[in-house]
Amino acid sequence: MSDTLHVALSAWKLDWVALLGVLLICFIYIRGWVGLHRRQPNKYTASRLTYFIGGVFCVLIAVVSPLDAFAGTLLQVHMAQHVLLMMVAPPLLLLGWPALPLLCGLPKTIQKHWLGPFLASKGTNTCARFFVHPLVALLLFIVTTWGWHHPSAYRLALESDAWHVIEHGCFLGTALLFWFPVVAPEPSTPCWPRWAMIPYLLVADIQNTLFSAYFSFANEPIYSFYPDLGLFGTSIMRDQAAAGGLMWVSSSAIFLIPVAWILRDMLANKSNMQTAPIQSLKPKLVKKRTMRWLYAAGTRKALQTCMLLLALAVIADGFLGPNISPLNLAGILPWIWWRGLVIIAILVVGNLFCFACPFMLVRDIAKKLPIARIRFPEQLRNKWIAVFVFITWLVVYEVFSPWASPAFTSWILIGYFVFAFSIDAFFRGATFCKWVCPIGQFHFVLSMLSPFEIQTLRKSTCDNCTTQDCLRGNETSPGCSLELFVPTKQGNLDCTFCMDCVRACPHDNVHLAPTFPGTDLIKTTYRGSIGSLERADYTALMLVVVFGAFANAAGMIAPVISAIDSVSFWIGAPSPKLVTALFILTSAFILPSILCFTAKISSRTSLKVAWHLVPLGVSMWAAHLLFHFVTTYKTIVPVTKRVFYDLGIFQSPDSLWSIASTPSWIITGELLLLTLGFLASFALCLRLTKTISQRLPWCLLSALLYFCGVWILLQPMQMRGMLG
């Protein structure tokens, strides 16, 4: 037997008081549960008994196992003890619905004459409702967590057995109060609606993240009184970092599981509502006068014209302005402002940037040419071209760094205009938008989480319509050039928000309507010209966008850049471009294919379960692009002044650039966005699968992506678009 194993086994202590107390509580609970199970077998099931016994066992492990013996020498062991007492045992105990079983398990005399009247009194109920109120419970939970981990309080608990017991009692007691609103055990009445538990748990998770990061990234020992014994091959700093990591990962997972479960129930309810007759929706709730300006054709033309003028300004400044990206409109508007505002627009409203796309004006000109346009070949009417172009774009972006070259950016815009013009000059409909445009495909996938979509108000109106103007068009509007028939259209996929169907409908039956984000990913019904979404090309497009988010962000962090340079030097490559291209290709296409097919085979599910990764990918894009936007948006001011100075309008600006500014909350905000995406993905995974064996591989994949995203966001990242 090894010395380490011998020490661990010999550290078990027999605390007879704790053991007898545990046995007594279990006996009382089981005695009460037996009677309740006989009368209400559907409520007090065997799982309730299992939960409670499991929670009691966790408490016992925390106080009598080697965890308690090594708590004074290893911080990570002490943290594991706290995880059991605050994160594992309390929800298990509450899931056992302990109130009635414990009361019914006591002798009749105690029930009727002592404890029963006390629990039924108004004062007791008022006091109990105060302490289990979410705001009070959350505050007590946070104060207890931070307070007892202050060095002076922590040292007191280590040096005094009595204070150590009090510390554990505070942890367990406040944790029971904290988890009470989440579990809502019988026979309690919730103070807040069920959805309110999502922000409640997220706030707790954020404070846990800050708490854990404090330990993980501290430059010196927080508890200098801990002995640096090198026990089990660790040092005091490594022990401290491991303790923070343990709290971070385990506690965050426990916080997020109930959030995902609540989201799953909400998605299920919203999905069921979507299958209800559409005529039950009241038009006055959707058809708002304030939205008329958005439906007008003039609004779209005006926005497209503004975007076209900005594109021309970018092209001109890219060629004629300074060849330094942070000093040029071509380095600021496309790569900082446009990408950041796209994310905001999609997540707040929907695909508004396709609505205002300047390339649409070029398409309109191409359609007026006296050329006999043909239908796009049937073999190419899929997303495989878009998948290839999007991957190519990711490679080009990292290998050739167009964001660092204003002239290169200008040539890209010119090529885009020429490409859009050429495609739509020879092919009917919106061929370029639907099957080719990589920016459009990016918007389509992200807009599957938008809170608005084009919908019909009354199904009966569409059933009685014979002209189908929303698709075919009329003298008012050309109809849908993407061939999306509104009555059978589902979600925002392939929809450019052009509003042509809204203007063409003679019955005023098509409008921009609110929808629950994410329900588009669980619909398997027929979708206009798409047909079934369960197609390999659409799934591949979603996965490329998802994994492309992580590949794109990883290509900008110091560890990955250093690794690419090292590999390039090792193989003798003249530049890191080849290795960079292989890295992007592998992480955005090859690795996703392997991981998803492995998950599909091991779970014996269809590839549609991979759709649950979309929210996680969207959140990664949002966290990454908004980071660049928030830290560099001020650059537009000096650059604009410089442009006006070059035109002879303004005097010379005081400064030609803005110093990079990173708000203190930016990392927390990024992690929060990524966590929200992970929760939504986890909830969708639960919705798209039925058994544990089906869920486990996909949940592991999403968890792997999530922790990769956390690691990426915590690394030093290039401040592109800035000097200083």
Coordinates of N, CA and C in Angstrom, one line a residue, residues 506-640:
P506 N -52.0 41.3 -49.7 CA -53.2 42.2 -49.8 C -54.1 42.2 -48.6
H507 N -54.0 41.2 -47.7 CA -54.9 41.1 -46.6 C -54.2 41.6 -45.3
D508 N -53.1 42.2 -45.4 CA -52.4 42.8 -44.3 C -52.2 41.7 -43.2
N509 N -51.8 40.5 -43.6 CA -51.8 39.4 -42.7 C -50.4 38.9 -42.3
V510 N -49.4 39.6 -42.8 CA -48.0 39.3 -42.6 C -47.3 40.4 -41.9
H511 N -46.7 40.1 -40.7 CA -46.0 41.1 -40.0 C -44.8 40.6 -39.2
L512 N -44.0 41.5 -38.7 CA -42.9 41.1 -37.9 C -43.4 40.9 -36.5
A513 N -43.3 39.6 -36.0 CA -43.9 39.2 -34.7 C -42.9 38.7 -33.7
P514 N -43.2 38.9 -32.4 CA -42.3 38.3 -31.4 C -42.3 36.8 -31.4
T515 N -41.2 36.2 -31.0 CA -41.1 34.8 -30.9 C -40.1 34.4 -29.8
F516 N -40.2 33.3 -29.2 CA -39.3 32.9 -28.2 C -38.0 32.4 -28.8
P517 N -36.9 33.1 -28.5 CA -35.6 32.7 -29.1 C -35.2 31.2 -28.9
G518 N -34.8 30.6 -30.0 CA -34.4 29.2 -29.9 C -35.4 28.2 -30.3
T519 N -36.7 28.5 -30.3 CA -37.7 27.5 -30.7 C -37.5 27.1 -32.1
D520 N -36.9 27.9 -32.9 CA -36.6 27.6 -34.3 C -35.7 26.3 -34.4
L521 N -34.9 26.0 -33.4 CA -34.0 24.9 -33.4 C -34.6 23.6 -33.0
I522 N -35.9 23.6 -32.6 CA -36.6 22.4 -32.2 C -37.8 22.1 -33.1
K523 N -37.9 22.9 -34.1 CA -39.0 22.6 -35.1 C -38.5 21.7 -36.2
T524 N -39.3 20.7 -36.5 CA -38.9 19.8 -37.6 C -40.0 19.7 -38.7
T525 N -40.9 20.7 -38.7 CA -41.9 20.7 -39.7 C -41.4 21.3 -41.0
Y526 N -42.2 21.2 -42.0 CA -41.9 21.7 -43.4 C -41.6 23.2 -43.3
R527 N -40.5 23.6 -44.0 CA -40.1 25.0 -44.0 C -40.0 25.6 -45.4
G528 N -41.1 26.1 -45.9 CA -41.1 26.8 -47.2 C -40.3 26.1 -48.2
S529 N -39.3 26.8 -48.9 CA -38.5 26.2 -49.9 C -37.4 25.4 -49.3
I530 N -37.2 25.4 -48.0 CA -36.1 24.6 -47.4 C -36.5 23.2 -47.4
G531 N -37.8 22.9 -47.1 CA -38.2 21.6 -46.9 C -37.9 21.2 -45.4
S532 N -37.4 20.0 -45.2 CA -37.0 19.6 -43.9 C -35.6 20.2 -43.5
L533 N -35.5 20.7 -42.3 CA -34.2 21.2 -41.9 C -33.2 20.1 -41.6
E534 N -33.7 18.9 -41.5 CA -32.8 17.7 -41.1 C -32.0 17.3 -42.4
R535 N -31.2 18.3 -42.9 CA -30.4 18.0 -44.0 C -28.9 18.2 -43.6
A536 N -28.1 17.5 -44.3 CA -26.6 17.5 -43.9 C -26.0 18.9 -44.2
D537 N -26.5 19.6 -45.3 CA -25.9 20.9 -45.6 C -26.2 21.9 -44.6
Y538 N -27.5 22.0 -44.1 CA -27.8 23.0 -43.1 C -27.2 22.7 -41.8
T539 N -27.1 21.4 -41.4 CA -26.4 21.0 -40.2 C -24.9 21.4 -40.3
A540 N -24.3 21.1 -41.4 CA -22.9 21.5 -41.6 C -22.7 23.0 -41.5
L541 N -23.6 23.8 -42.0 CA -23.5 25.2 -42.0 C -23.6 25.7 -40.5
M542 N -24.5 25.1 -39.7 CA -24.6 25.5 -38.3 C -23.3 25.2 -37.6
L543 N -22.8 24.0 -37.8 CA -21.6 23.6 -37.1 C -20.4 24.4 -37.5
V544 N -20.3 24.7 -38.7 CA -19.1 25.6 -39.1 C -19.2 26.9 -38.5
V545 N -20.4 27.5 -38.4 CA -20.6 28.8 -37.7 C -20.2 28.7 -36.3
V546 N -20.7 27.6 -35.6 CA -20.5 27.4 -34.2 C -19.0 27.2 -33.9
F547 N -18.4 26.3 -34.5 CA -16.9 26.0 -34.3 C -16.1 27.1 -34.8
G548 N -16.5 27.8 -35.9 CA -15.8 28.9 -36.4 C -15.7 30.1 -35.4
A549 N -16.7 30.2 -34.5 CA -16.6 31.2 -33.4 C -15.4 31.0 -32.5
F550 N -15.2 29.7 -32.1 CA -14.1 29.4 -31.2 C -12.8 29.4 -32.0
A551 N -12.7 29.0 -33.2 CA -11.5 29.0 -34.0 C -11.1 30.5 -34.3
N552 N -12.0 31.3 -34.6 CA -11.7 32.7 -34.9 C -11.2 33.4 -33.6
A553 N -11.8 33.2 -32.5 CA -11.3 33.8 -31.2 C -10.0 33.2 -30.8
A554 N -9.8 31.9 -30.9 CA -8.6 31.3 -30.5 C -7.4 31.8 -31.3
G555 N -7.6 32.1 -32.6 CA -6.6 32.6 -33.5 C -6.0 33.9 -33.0
M556 N -6.6 34.6 -32.1 CA -6.2 35.9 -31.7 C -5.6 36.0 -30.3
I557 N -5.5 34.8 -29.6 CA -5.0 34.8 -28.2 C -3.5 34.4 -28.2
A558 N -2.8 34.9 -27.2 CA -1.3 34.7 -27.2 C -0.9 33.3 -27.2
P559 N -1.5 32.4 -26.4 CA -1.0 31.0 -26.4 C -1.1 30.3 -27.7
V560 N -2.2 30.5 -28.4 CA -2.3 29.9 -29.7 C -1.4 30.5 -30.8
I561 N -1.2 31.8 -30.8 CA -0.3 32.4 -31.7 C 1.1 31.9 -31.4
S562 N 1.5 31.8 -30.2 CA 2.8 31.3 -29.8 C 3.0 29.9 -30.3
A563 N 2.0 29.0 -30.1 CA 2.0 27.6 -30.5 C 2.2 27.5 -32.0
I564 N 1.4 28.3 -32.7 CA 1.5 28.3 -34.2 C 2.9 28.7 -34.7
D565 N 3.5 29.7 -34.0 CA 4.9 30.2 -34.4 C 5.9 29.0 -34.1
S566 N 5.7 28.3 -32.9 CA 6.6 27.3 -32.6 C 6.5 26.1 -33.6
V567 N 5.3 25.7 -33.9 CA 5.1 24.6 -34.9 C 5.7 25.0 -36.3
S568 N 5.5 26.3 -36.7 CA 6.1 26.7 -38.0 C 7.6 26.7 -37.9
F569 N 8.2 27.1 -36.8 CA 9.7 27.0 -36.7 C 10.1 25.6 -36.7
W570 N 9.4 24.7 -36.0 CA 9.8 23.3 -35.9 C 9.8 22.6 -37.3
I571 N 8.8 22.9 -38.1 CA 8.7 22.3 -39.5 C 9.5 23.0 -40.5
G572 N 10.1 24.1 -40.1 CA 10.9 24.9 -41.1 C 10.1 25.7 -42.1
A573 N 8.9 26.1 -41.8 CA 8.1 26.9 -42.7 C 8.6 28.3 -42.7
P574 N 8.6 29.0 -43.9 CA 9.1 30.3 -43.9 C 8.2 31.3 -43.2
S575 N 6.9 31.0 -43.0 CA 6.0 31.9 -42.3 C 5.0 31.0 -41.6
P576 N 4.3 31.6 -40.7 CA 3.3 30.7 -40.0 C 1.9 30.6 -40.7
K577 N 1.9 31.1 -41.9 CA 0.6 31.1 -42.7 C 0.0 29.7 -42.9
L578 N 0.9 28.8 -43.3 CA 0.4 27.4 -43.5 C -0.1 26.8 -42.3
V579 N 0.6 26.9 -41.2 CA 0.1 26.3 -39.9 C -1.1 27.0 -39.4
T580 N -1.2 28.3 -39.6 CA -2.5 29.0 -39.3 C -3.6 28.5 -40.1
A581 N -3.5 28.3 -41.4 CA -4.5 27.8 -42.2 C -5.0 26.4 -41.8
L582 N -4.0 25.5 -41.4 CA -4.3 24.2 -41.0 C -5.0 24.2 -39.6
F583 N -4.6 25.2 -38.8 CA -5.3 25.3 -37.5 C -6.8 25.7 -37.6
I584 N -7.1 26.7 -38.5 CA -8.4 27.1 -38.7 C -9.2 26.0 -39.4
L585 N -8.7 25.4 -40.4 CA -9.4 24.3 -41.1 C -9.7 23.1 -40.2
T586 N -8.7 22.8 -39.3 CA -9.0 21.7 -38.4 C -10.0 22.0 -37.3
S587 N -9.9 23.2 -36.7 CA -10.8 23.5 -35.6 C -12.1 24.0 -36.1
A588 N -12.3 24.4 -37.3 CA -13.6 24.9 -37.8 C -14.3 23.8 -38.6
F589 N -13.6 22.8 -39.1 CA -14.3 21.8 -40.0 C -14.0 20.4 -39.6
I590 N -12.7 20.0 -39.6 CA -12.3 18.6 -39.4 C -12.6 18.2 -38.0
L591 N -12.2 18.9 -37.0 CA -12.5 18.5 -35.6 C -14.0 18.5 -35.3
P592 N -14.8 19.5 -35.7 CA -16.2 19.4 -35.5 C -16.9 18.1 -36.1
S593 N -16.4 17.8 -37.3 CA -16.9 16.6 -38.0 C -16.7 15.4 -37.2
I594 N -15.4 15.2 -36.7 CA -15.1 14.1 -35.9 C -15.9 14.0 -34.6
L595 N -15.9 15.1 -33.9 CA -16.6 15.2 -32.6 C -18.1 14.9 -32.7
C596 N -18.7 15.5 -33.7 CA -20.2 15.4 -33.9 C -20.5 14.0 -34.3
F597 N -19.8 13.4 -35.2 CA -20.1 12.0 -35.7 C -19.8 11.0 -34.5
T598 N -18.8 11.3 -33.7 CA -18.6 10.5 -32.6 C -19.7 10.5 -31.6
A599 N -20.2 11.8 -31.3 CA -21.4 11.9 -30.4 C -22.6 11.3 -31.0
K600 N -22.8 11.4 -32.3 CA -24.0 10.8 -33.0 C -23.9 9.3 -32.9
I601 N -22.8 8.7 -33.1 CA -22.7 7.2 -33.1 C -22.9 6.7 -31.7
S602 N -22.2 7.4 -30.7 CA -22.2 6.9 -29.3 C -23.6 7.1 -28.7
S603 N -24.3 8.1 -29.1 CA -25.6 8.4 -28.5 C -26.7 7.8 -29.3
R604 N -26.4 7.3 -30.5 CA -27.4 6.7 -31.4 C -28.6 7.6 -31.7
T605 N -28.2 8.9 -32.0 CA -29.2 9.9 -32.3 C -29.0 10.4 -33.7
S606 N -29.9 11.3 -34.2 CA -29.6 11.9 -35.5 C -28.8 13.1 -35.3
L607 N -28.2 13.6 -36.4 CA -27.3 14.8 -36.3 C -28.1 16.1 -36.0
K608 N -29.4 16.0 -36.0 CA -30.2 17.3 -35.6 C -29.9 17.7 -34.2
V609 N -29.5 16.7 -33.3 CA -29.2 17.1 -31.9 C -28.0 18.0 -31.9
A610 N -27.2 18.0 -33.0 CA -26.0 19.0 -33.0 C -26.5 20.4 -33.1
W611 N -27.8 20.6 -33.5 CA -28.3 22.0 -33.5 C -28.3 22.7 -32.2
H612 N -28.3 21.9 -31.1 CA -28.3 22.5 -29.8 C -27.0 23.3 -29.5
L613 N -26.0 23.2 -30.3 CA -24.7 23.9 -30.1 C -24.8 25.3 -30.6
V614 N -25.9 25.6 -31.4 CA -26.0 27.0 -32.0 C -26.0 28.1 -31.0
P615 N -26.7 28.0 -29.9 CA -26.7 29.1 -28.9 C -25.3 29.3 -28.3
L616 N -24.5 28.2 -28.1 CA -23.2 28.3 -27.6 C -22.3 29.0 -28.6
G617 N -22.4 28.7 -29.9 CA -21.6 29.4 -30.9 C -22.0 30.8 -31.0
V618 N -23.3 31.2 -31.0 CA -23.7 32.5 -31.1 C -23.2 33.3 -29.9
S619 N -23.2 32.8 -28.7 CA -22.7 33.5 -27.5 C -21.2 33.7 -27.6
M620 N -20.5 32.8 -28.2 CA -19.0 32.9 -28.4 C -18.7 34.1 -29.4
W621 N -19.5 34.1 -30.5 CA -19.3 35.2 -31.4 C -19.7 36.5 -30.7
A622 N -20.7 36.5 -30.0 CA -21.1 37.8 -29.3 C -20.1 38.2 -28.3
A623 N -19.6 37.3 -27.5 CA -18.6 37.7 -26.5 C -17.3 38.2 -27.1
H624 N -16.9 37.5 -28.2 CA -15.6 37.9 -28.9 C -15.8 39.2 -29.6
L625 N -16.8 39.4 -30.5 CA -16.9 40.6 -31.3 C -17.3 41.8 -30.4
L626 N -18.1 41.6 -29.4 CA -18.5 42.7 -28.6 C -17.3 43.1 -27.7
F627 N -16.4 42.2 -27.4 CA -15.1 42.6 -26.7 C -14.4 43.6 -27.5
H628 N -14.2 43.3 -28.8 CA -13.5 44.3 -29.7 C -14.2 45.6 -29.9
F629 N -15.6 45.5 -30.0 CA -16.4 46.7 -30.1 C -16.3 47.6 -28.9
V630 N -16.4 47.0 -27.7 CA -16.4 47.8 -26.5 C -15.1 48.4 -26.2
T631 N -14.0 47.7 -26.5 CA -12.7 48.2 -26.2 C -12.1 49.1 -27.2
T632 N -12.7 49.2 -28.5 CA -12.1 50.0 -29.5 C -13.1 50.9 -30.3
Y633 N -14.3 51.0 -29.8 CA -15.3 51.8 -30.6 C -14.9 53.3 -30.6
K634 N -14.2 53.8 -29.6 CA -13.8 55.2 -29.6 C -12.9 55.6 -30.7
T635 N -12.2 54.7 -31.3 CA -11.3 55.0 -32.4 C -12.0 55.7 -33.6
I636 N -13.3 55.5 -33.7 CA -14.0 56.1 -34.9 C -14.0 57.6 -34.8
V637 N -13.9 58.2 -33.6 CA -13.9 59.7 -33.5 C -12.6 60.3 -34.1
P638 N -11.4 59.9 -33.6 CA -10.3 60.6 -34.3 C -10.1 60.2 -35.7
V639 N -10.5 59.0 -36.1 CA -10.4 58.6 -37.5 C -11.3 59.4 -38.4
T640 N -12.5 59.7 -37.9 CA -13.5 60.5 -38.7 C -12.9 61.9 -38.8

